[in-house]
XYZ file of C-alpha atoms in Angstrom:
556
model
C 4.163 -18.252 39.035
C 5.631 -15.542 36.309
C 5.066 -16.553 33.019
C 8.034 -17.923 29.976
C 6.824 -16.651 26.593
C 8.135 -19.199 24.226
C 7.856 -18.369 20.788
C 8.169 -21.318 17.690
C 7.055 -21.494 14.505
C 7.519 -24.536 11.903
C 9.322 -24.012 9.584
C 11.777 -21.504 11.459
C 15.257 -22.411 12.391
C 15.447 -20.191 15.719
C 12.849 -20.055 18.566
C 13.001 -17.179 21.125
C 12.867 -17.624 24.839
C 11.631 -14.259 26.814
C 11.217 -13.932 31.038
C 11.820 -11.682 33.490
C 14.324 -12.405 36.429
C 15.346 -10.415 39.211
C 14.392 -7.488 37.662
C 15.958 -8.398 34.136
C 14.338 -9.026 31.119
C 16.073 -11.673 29.218
C 14.809 -12.442 25.444
C 16.705 -15.359 24.170
C 17.132 -16.357 20.256
C 17.864 -20.176 20.087
C 18.204 -23.301 17.632
C 15.028 -25.305 17.344
C 17.628 -28.363 17.110
C 19.623 -27.515 20.053
C 20.120 -29.597 23.138
C 17.700 -27.951 25.886
C 20.946 -29.267 27.917
C 22.789 -26.065 26.525
C 19.600 -23.377 27.135
C 19.811 -24.125 30.480
C 23.656 -23.431 31.073
C 23.214 -20.846 29.632
C 20.004 -19.881 32.226
C 22.167 -20.847 34.938
C 25.494 -18.879 33.766
C 23.493 -15.746 33.155
C 21.726 -15.692 35.908
C 24.862 -16.154 38.452
C 26.346 -13.193 36.889
C 23.495 -10.777 37.088
C 23.333 -12.157 40.800
C 27.141 -11.572 41.745
C 26.807 -7.916 39.091
C 23.894 -7.067 41.572
C 25.726 -8.104 44.778
C 28.456 -6.180 43.877
C 27.183 -3.034 43.575
C 25.175 -3.185 46.182
C 27.971 -3.937 48.580
C 30.141 -1.196 46.800
C 26.936 1.311 47.445
C 28.078 -0.124 51.596
C 31.637 0.251 51.346
C 32.062 -3.840 52.065
C 34.070 -5.245 49.438
C 33.127 -7.540 46.308
C 32.899 -10.838 47.431
C 32.901 -14.004 45.850
C 30.686 -14.931 42.420
C 27.470 -16.340 43.421
C 26.997 -20.793 42.372
C 25.632 -21.062 39.561
C 21.579 -21.565 40.133
C 20.051 -24.978 39.594
C 17.895 -25.044 36.467
C 15.183 -27.328 35.274
C 12.253 -27.727 32.841
C 9.591 -29.814 34.561
C 6.635 -31.240 32.212
C 3.848 -32.984 33.704
C 5.745 -33.015 36.699
C 9.020 -35.462 35.333
C 11.953 -33.757 33.901
C 12.715 -32.913 30.682
C 15.665 -34.856 29.314
C 18.422 -32.224 28.781
C 19.044 -33.661 25.137
C 15.399 -33.162 23.954
C 15.434 -30.755 21.355
C 14.428 -26.867 21.954
C 11.464 -27.392 19.378
C 9.888 -30.459 21.762
C 11.164 -29.407 25.349
C 9.656 -25.996 25.592
C 5.483 -27.273 25.735
C 2.634 -25.291 26.789
C 2.229 -25.911 30.321
C 5.610 -26.714 31.197
C 7.624 -25.498 34.214
C 11.190 -24.311 34.919
C 12.530 -23.818 37.675
C 15.683 -21.328 38.057
C 17.043 -21.612 41.485
C 13.394 -21.064 43.602
C 11.656 -19.575 41.028
C 9.334 -21.242 39.264
C 8.093 -19.695 35.875
C 5.073 -21.324 33.788
C 5.890 -21.610 29.563
C 3.169 -20.515 27.625
C 4.297 -21.081 24.267
C 2.783 -18.934 20.983
C 0.032 -17.165 23.199
C -2.034 -14.907 22.354
C 0.018 -11.781 21.327
C -0.467 -8.316 20.671
C 2.315 -6.944 17.516
C 1.280 -3.571 17.111
C -1.119 -1.464 18.815
C -1.644 2.131 18.206
C -3.862 4.479 18.748
C -4.374 7.482 16.575
C -3.347 10.649 17.394
C -5.999 13.189 16.676
C -8.950 12.426 19.216
C -12.540 13.933 18.457
C -16.140 13.395 20.580
C -18.454 12.179 18.952
C -16.064 10.544 15.912
C -14.953 6.415 16.130
C -11.402 5.939 17.548
C -10.316 3.175 16.093
C -6.601 1.375 17.463
C -4.582 -0.169 15.236
C -4.237 -3.385 16.198
C -2.154 -6.656 14.814
C -1.756 -9.820 16.660
C -0.001 -13.047 16.854
C -1.442 -16.282 17.374
C -4.704 -14.446 18.621
C -7.901 -13.169 16.670
C -9.173 -9.783 17.622
C -12.846 -10.997 17.611
C -11.794 -12.618 20.796
C -10.040 -10.452 22.542
C -11.209 -8.401 25.411
C -10.927 -4.397 25.280
C -11.196 -1.822 28.537
C -11.380 2.104 27.376
C -10.389 4.852 30.457
C -10.966 7.633 30.848
C -8.633 10.284 32.684
C -9.744 11.466 35.672
C -9.187 15.428 36.434
C -6.649 15.826 39.351
C -9.600 16.731 41.774
C -11.652 13.443 41.042
C -11.453 9.714 41.547
C -12.898 7.081 39.641
C -15.837 5.203 40.834
C -15.282 2.713 38.116
C -12.310 0.328 37.265
C -10.723 -1.157 40.940
C -8.650 -2.637 38.656
C -6.721 0.853 38.332
C -5.573 3.716 40.299
C -7.432 6.519 40.827
C -6.854 8.499 37.624
C -8.882 6.851 35.314
C -12.795 5.840 34.558
C -13.862 2.635 32.572
C -16.084 4.059 30.047
C -16.207 1.484 27.428
C -15.731 -2.397 26.374
C -15.629 -2.142 22.473
C -13.062 -2.632 19.957
C -14.101 0.605 18.697
C -14.563 3.529 21.278
C -16.655 7.022 21.121
C -15.567 10.330 23.038
C -18.535 12.022 24.588
C -18.397 14.992 25.242
C -17.770 13.726 28.830
C -14.242 13.176 27.452
C -13.433 16.061 26.097
C -10.166 17.755 27.947
C -9.106 13.871 28.850
C -6.627 11.247 27.420
C -7.889 8.224 26.516
C -6.230 4.245 27.810
C -7.301 1.700 25.826
C -6.325 -1.903 27.890
C -6.395 -4.612 25.229
C -5.819 -8.786 26.423
C -5.292 -10.378 22.931
C -7.267 -14.108 22.737
C -8.023 -17.016 20.815
C -10.987 -19.115 21.862
C -9.904 -19.602 25.808
C -6.369 -18.635 25.634
C -5.417 -15.426 26.388
C -2.432 -13.255 26.232
C -0.448 -10.256 27.563
C -2.793 -7.173 28.313
C -1.310 -4.166 26.785
C -1.938 -0.300 27.935
C -1.423 2.063 25.031
C -2.292 5.669 26.609
C -2.877 8.939 24.142
C -1.141 11.045 23.096
C -3.395 14.059 23.420
C -7.007 14.718 24.886
C -9.760 14.290 23.132
C -11.300 17.439 21.125
C -14.608 18.587 20.686
C -15.767 17.535 17.242
C -17.019 19.636 14.460
C -20.870 19.298 15.340
C -22.999 18.479 12.332
C -21.318 16.668 8.969
C -22.700 16.519 5.628
C -22.985 13.067 5.736
C -25.047 12.666 8.921
C -28.287 12.783 7.436
C -27.261 10.641 5.182
C -26.067 7.697 7.562
C -30.106 8.066 8.561
C -30.509 6.114 5.550
C -27.396 3.614 6.058
C -28.154 2.968 9.578
C -28.297 -0.459 9.715
C -26.474 -3.175 6.660
C -28.495 -3.986 3.688
C -29.920 -7.120 4.226
C -29.074 -10.240 1.959
C -28.845 -10.267 -1.222
C -28.592 -6.624 -1.585
C -25.118 -5.002 -1.692
C -24.429 -1.760 -0.441
C -21.637 0.049 -3.252
C -19.703 2.928 -2.147
C -17.233 5.175 -4.411
C -15.247 7.792 -2.628
C -12.116 9.691 -3.885
C -11.480 10.609 -0.141
C -8.820 13.383 -0.889
C -4.723 12.549 -0.811
C -2.857 13.927 1.783
C -0.167 14.552 -0.857
C -2.614 16.495 -2.536
C -4.254 18.225 0.319
C -1.089 19.601 2.234
C 0.859 21.523 -0.760
C 1.059 24.881 -0.844
C -1.326 24.740 -4.237
C -4.138 23.646 -1.802
C -4.006 26.112 0.721
C -3.752 29.178 -1.731
C -5.646 28.739 -4.422
C -7.683 25.728 -4.266
C -9.357 25.448 -0.733
C -8.532 29.317 0.148
C -11.582 29.126 2.121
C -11.191 25.528 4.052
C -9.440 26.294 7.851
C -5.961 24.962 7.740
C -6.628 22.149 10.265
C -9.153 20.736 8.694
C -6.779 19.734 5.645
C -4.508 18.329 8.220
C -4.764 14.600 7.600
C -5.396 13.436 11.377
C -8.259 15.760 11.547
C -9.810 14.589 7.695
C -9.034 10.746 8.635
C -11.349 11.496 11.781
C -14.497 12.730 9.438
C -13.617 9.853 6.398
C -13.221 6.660 8.812
C -16.666 7.936 10.714
C -18.447 8.684 7.116
C -17.375 5.234 6.018
C -18.361 3.375 9.283
C -21.661 5.013 8.980
C -22.388 3.711 5.354
C -22.208 0.254 6.556
C -20.685 -0.793 3.064
C -20.298 -4.169 1.835
C -18.238 -3.111 -1.079
C -15.974 0.170 -0.571
C -14.174 1.757 -4.023
C -11.741 4.332 -2.560
C -9.396 6.972 -4.847
C -6.624 9.006 -4.085
C -5.929 6.557 -0.858
C -2.247 7.507 0.559
C 0.004 4.436 1.275
C 0.124 4.881 4.969
C -3.481 5.963 5.516
C -4.160 2.186 3.887
C -1.898 0.887 6.169
C -2.381 2.368 9.286
C -5.716 3.982 9.471
C -8.081 2.551 6.872
C -7.703 -0.584 7.228
C -7.563 -0.893 11.144
C -10.641 0.707 11.132
C -12.620 -0.846 8.552
C -11.670 -4.068 9.842
C -13.147 -3.400 13.307
C -16.120 -2.792 11.110
C -15.556 -5.470 9.487
C -14.022 -5.208 6.740
C -11.129 -6.361 4.360
C -9.565 -4.211 1.639
C -6.920 -4.639 -0.729
C -4.498 -1.382 -2.360
C -3.128 -0.793 -5.505
C -0.555 2.002 -5.014
C -0.337 4.543 -8.743
C 3.445 4.078 -9.986
C 5.247 6.979 -9.003
C 2.920 8.500 -6.192
C 2.420 8.188 -3.086
C -1.250 7.422 -3.175
C -3.298 4.834 -5.115
C -7.298 2.644 -4.703
C -8.402 0.564 -2.383
C -11.474 -1.639 -2.800
C -12.837 -3.178 0.578
C -15.648 -5.895 1.280
C -17.604 -7.168 4.078
C -16.256 -9.993 4.973
C -19.005 -11.862 5.920
C -20.687 -11.771 2.686
C -18.030 -11.984 0.574
C -14.461 -13.813 -0.124
C -11.597 -12.496 -2.417
C -10.942 -14.656 -5.231
C -8.291 -12.545 -7.109
C -6.739 -9.408 -8.376
C -5.839 -8.692 -11.659
C -4.679 -4.814 -11.187
C -3.005 -2.693 -14.382
C -1.391 0.527 -14.799
C -3.400 1.475 -17.784
C -0.134 2.572 -20.096
C 1.637 -0.254 -19.072
C -0.802 -2.842 -20.340
C -1.819 -0.339 -23.654
C 1.761 -1.301 -24.817
C 2.568 -4.757 -23.340
C -0.560 -6.804 -23.320
C -1.501 -8.008 -26.922
C -5.473 -7.517 -26.065
C -4.198 -3.676 -26.749
C -2.350 -4.191 -29.911
C -4.727 -2.172 -32.116
C -5.881 0.412 -29.976
C -1.680 0.940 -29.324
C -1.691 1.438 -33.335
C -4.630 3.844 -34.034
C -3.098 5.668 -31.507
C 0.416 5.881 -32.651
C -0.275 7.997 -35.341
C -0.348 10.809 -33.011
C 3.050 11.091 -31.535
C 1.568 13.450 -28.552
C -1.518 12.105 -27.821
C 0.275 8.418 -27.442
C 3.495 10.256 -25.117
C 0.584 11.802 -22.742
C -1.116 8.104 -22.525
C 2.101 6.721 -21.765
C 3.487 9.470 -19.411
C 0.827 9.135 -16.933
C 0.852 6.623 -14.290
C -3.081 5.725 -13.813
C -4.508 2.177 -12.853
C -6.708 -0.125 -12.810
C -8.000 -2.206 -9.600
C -9.887 -5.475 -10.440
C -10.936 -7.528 -7.838
C -12.598 -10.885 -8.501
C -15.082 -11.597 -4.883
C -17.418 -14.567 -4.724
C -20.504 -14.528 -2.605
C -20.100 -16.359 0.279
C -24.246 -17.696 0.327
C -23.815 -18.825 -3.146
C -20.851 -20.025 -4.569
C -21.942 -19.792 -8.023
C -22.124 -15.919 -7.737
C -19.230 -14.262 -8.206
C -18.945 -10.119 -9.269
C -15.459 -8.165 -10.630
C -15.251 -5.020 -8.913
C -13.266 -2.030 -11.148
C -11.819 0.894 -8.847
C -10.063 3.670 -11.234
C -8.786 7.456 -10.900
C -8.824 9.327 -14.754
C -6.470 11.362 -15.871
C -7.632 15.129 -14.116
C -6.792 17.297 -16.722
C -9.983 19.198 -17.951
C -9.467 19.140 -21.945
C -7.617 15.252 -21.764
C -11.004 13.774 -22.628
C -8.699 12.389 -25.079
C -6.567 10.789 -23.166
C -9.100 9.213 -20.774
C -11.177 7.624 -23.963
C -7.918 5.622 -24.236
C -7.742 5.102 -20.953
C -11.088 3.566 -20.681
C -10.560 1.461 -23.161
C -7.691 -0.383 -22.032
C -9.362 -0.783 -19.218
C -12.808 -2.000 -20.543
C -10.988 -4.284 -22.685
C -8.810 -5.634 -20.037
C -12.212 -6.077 -17.648
C -13.933 -8.028 -20.697
C -10.726 -10.271 -20.643
C -11.096 -10.773 -16.586
C -14.638 -11.596 -17.259
C -14.143 -14.427 -20.044
C -11.046 -15.859 -18.577
C -11.396 -15.539 -14.897
C -15.338 -15.050 -14.226
C -17.550 -16.004 -16.845
C -20.960 -14.765 -16.773
C -20.302 -12.617 -13.347
C -21.914 -8.952 -12.949
C -19.253 -5.741 -13.419
C -18.894 -2.999 -10.871
C -16.983 0.062 -12.587
C -16.274 2.249 -9.868
C -14.243 5.630 -9.742
C -13.063 9.359 -10.107
C -13.611 9.518 -14.422
C -12.822 13.154 -14.132
C -15.972 13.274 -16.616
C -18.961 15.138 -16.706
C -22.062 13.124 -18.070
C -21.863 15.080 -21.785
C -18.330 13.676 -21.567
C -17.032 10.952 -24.622
C -16.263 8.398 -21.462
C -19.427 8.291 -20.339
C -21.072 7.749 -24.271
C -18.982 5.340 -24.545
C -19.486 3.789 -21.194
C -23.642 4.319 -21.724
C -24.435 3.781 -25.060
C -21.203 1.640 -25.542
C -19.666 3.724 -28.694
C -18.264 7.306 -28.886
C -18.247 8.877 -32.708
C -14.604 10.097 -33.848
C -16.540 12.944 -34.349
C -17.020 13.843 -30.422
C -15.323 17.073 -29.438
C -13.160 15.483 -26.552
C -10.771 13.856 -29.132
C -9.427 16.959 -29.965
C -7.881 17.206 -26.503
C -5.668 20.564 -26.268
C -5.973 21.076 -29.771
C -4.788 19.955 -33.184
C -1.511 18.797 -32.133
C -3.053 15.896 -29.484
C -6.140 15.602 -31.703
C -7.186 11.813 -32.984
C -10.677 10.951 -34.207
C -11.756 7.675 -34.155
C -14.606 5.969 -33.059
C -14.439 3.804 -30.081
C -16.485 0.800 -28.679
C -17.018 -0.960 -25.397
C -16.742 -4.723 -25.354
C -19.554 -4.732 -23.071
C -23.774 -3.757 -24.077
C -24.217 -0.108 -22.290
C -23.677 0.636 -18.810
C -26.112 2.175 -16.218
C -24.931 4.470 -14.141
C -26.118 3.552 -10.723
C -26.563 6.549 -8.825
C -28.083 8.808 -11.955
C -26.324 12.057 -13.221
C -26.301 14.197 -9.891
C -24.997 18.133 -10.161
C -21.777 17.671 -9.210
C -20.156 15.003 -6.626
C -17.135 17.388 -6.519
C -17.262 21.135 -5.335
C -14.280 23.485 -5.292
C -14.455 27.123 -5.153
C -13.777 27.226 -9.182
C -15.450 24.263 -10.164
C -18.720 21.832 -9.092
C -19.481 19.295 -11.527
C -20.212 15.119 -11.713
C -17.128 13.606 -12.006
C -17.442 10.368 -10.159
C -20.105 6.912 -11.119
C -21.145 3.859 -10.393
C -21.826 1.768 -13.287
C -23.481 -1.491 -13.411
C -24.596 -4.005 -15.576
C -28.525 -3.574 -15.951
C -28.878 -6.644 -17.053
C -26.916 -8.327 -14.595
C -27.785 -6.033 -11.184
C -30.496 -3.869 -10.547
C -30.363 -0.229 -8.214
C -32.532 -0.642 -4.981
C -31.623 2.714 -3.731
C -29.757 5.354 -3.669
C -28.623 7.046 -0.953
C -29.594 11.274 -1.485
C -26.612 13.216 -1.584
C -25.732 16.159 0.880
C -28.238 19.556 0.171
C -26.665 22.586 -1.853
C -26.801 24.146 2.019
C -25.220 21.400 3.621
C -22.582 21.496 0.841
C -22.125 25.138 0.564
C -22.157 25.779 4.297
C -18.037 26.631 4.183
C -18.717 27.804 1.186
C -17.150 24.923 -0.753
C -15.473 21.136 -0.142
C -13.286 20.448 1.961
C -14.376 21.940 4.785
C -14.418 21.275 8.530
C -17.564 19.325 8.167
C -16.775 17.904 4.766
C -12.933 15.134 4.330
C -12.659 15.740 0.633
C -13.280 17.457 -2.184
C -15.625 14.858 -3.524
C -18.901 13.283 -1.833
C -19.476 9.870 -1.521
C -21.972 7.955 -4.237
C -23.651 5.244 -1.804
C -26.422 2.762 -3.616
C -27.744 -0.357 -2.501
C -27.546 -2.811 -5.879
C -29.650 -5.618 -6.299
C -28.194 -8.905 -7.913
C -30.858 -9.337 -11.280
C -32.734 -12.571 -11.401
């Protein structure tokens, strides 16, 4: 029997009834409390009109007179072999498994079946790189759903597998994520997805890629690192990644193409190409916690979230005000659950939250510095997680991307001063005793005042960073952290950012050494790998930064 799809949710005033009759698709939006008889009458009359129109058109093509209108079809809804009373409200009448009879055509009612609401394949496909479809479902679980991948055959060949499809396709995979092989180069891919929830199945959808699979770049800078992260960290270890992935809005500017990254092939700066590399790199780290910076809003929603969801990670996003990029924190859902978020825009918090009144007062004497701080839309993303294996164990994950200017050390000191005070407040009020994990692109070298503040607990008023761009911005004051000295879990690498005119260590994963210990630090790519194409980004590396990866242990 043909299906009738009924979507009906408690609390919604309308339900939808969808079916196909005489080659015409019907989609009806009706009130939940409307009497069934009105819907059946509507189906009967619309079916008669449709049939009459088809007959009239057919007779006209044969040169015959129109003829009389067709009589309305008898329409009934049966449940358990008994006719459902026409006075029954729609919300109760359209039950799963009921039978709709329209004349001599019979339909089976599927109420709230597993359904794919979004299904898209990425535009760019590279051999050796994971293809992660964007899938959203209703009344279904993607973990229960079925996936079948096919490769398009060249015109001269036929498929030896996949008898359920025509001979132009060959079955090549059955996982949610497919990694094309070299055999797939030059061929399009097709995905057939059947949404499921337990034993229930919904209508399948087929997607065909817009483009064919292209050859990948070969060895990438992160391939060797994946040898250390081939498996997830065994509990109670926690694998952490901090990575500025280079926002597309910055990679595609004329400045980027001609001044910042002139050595990088233009196609390697394209978002679709770089996202292939980013997804393979992140998936291969098997991280438990990912702190990403410079994440385009669309990249988070359309690329990273669907891809990382397939690898067991859930994520939250914080947009940078006035920008189209921001911060993203992902966590492995089998190990952690999200308790709460406490994100702030640092400049806004400085002026509105009494926590920072003393710091605000201290910088207010320098109008130039205060204005520069308040102009920045820099954010702090704060995520409180709970260990699924031990409910008494929580973790505060902070993620940020501070002011970029090389002479902006004074601005960054004020920014991190606000961040630390806010984190201390979150720890005191939301998760007392929880360890702090502070990740990000701090745009600060190891000799900076910011690094001294975090790693030693205070920065003196004489530190050169207070000078800023000149006397008008100079603001000499001692700044003290509310936390004991933090530890840079990945140490002080020679560089985490490597571009044509600069290289240096700007990114860190800070921990409280009394709460967490470093089990291992994943080695960074060799200098030879980083400079194989002069600098970063390159066709073998998607960003101008290098990911920091380490395994941490809870302190006893």
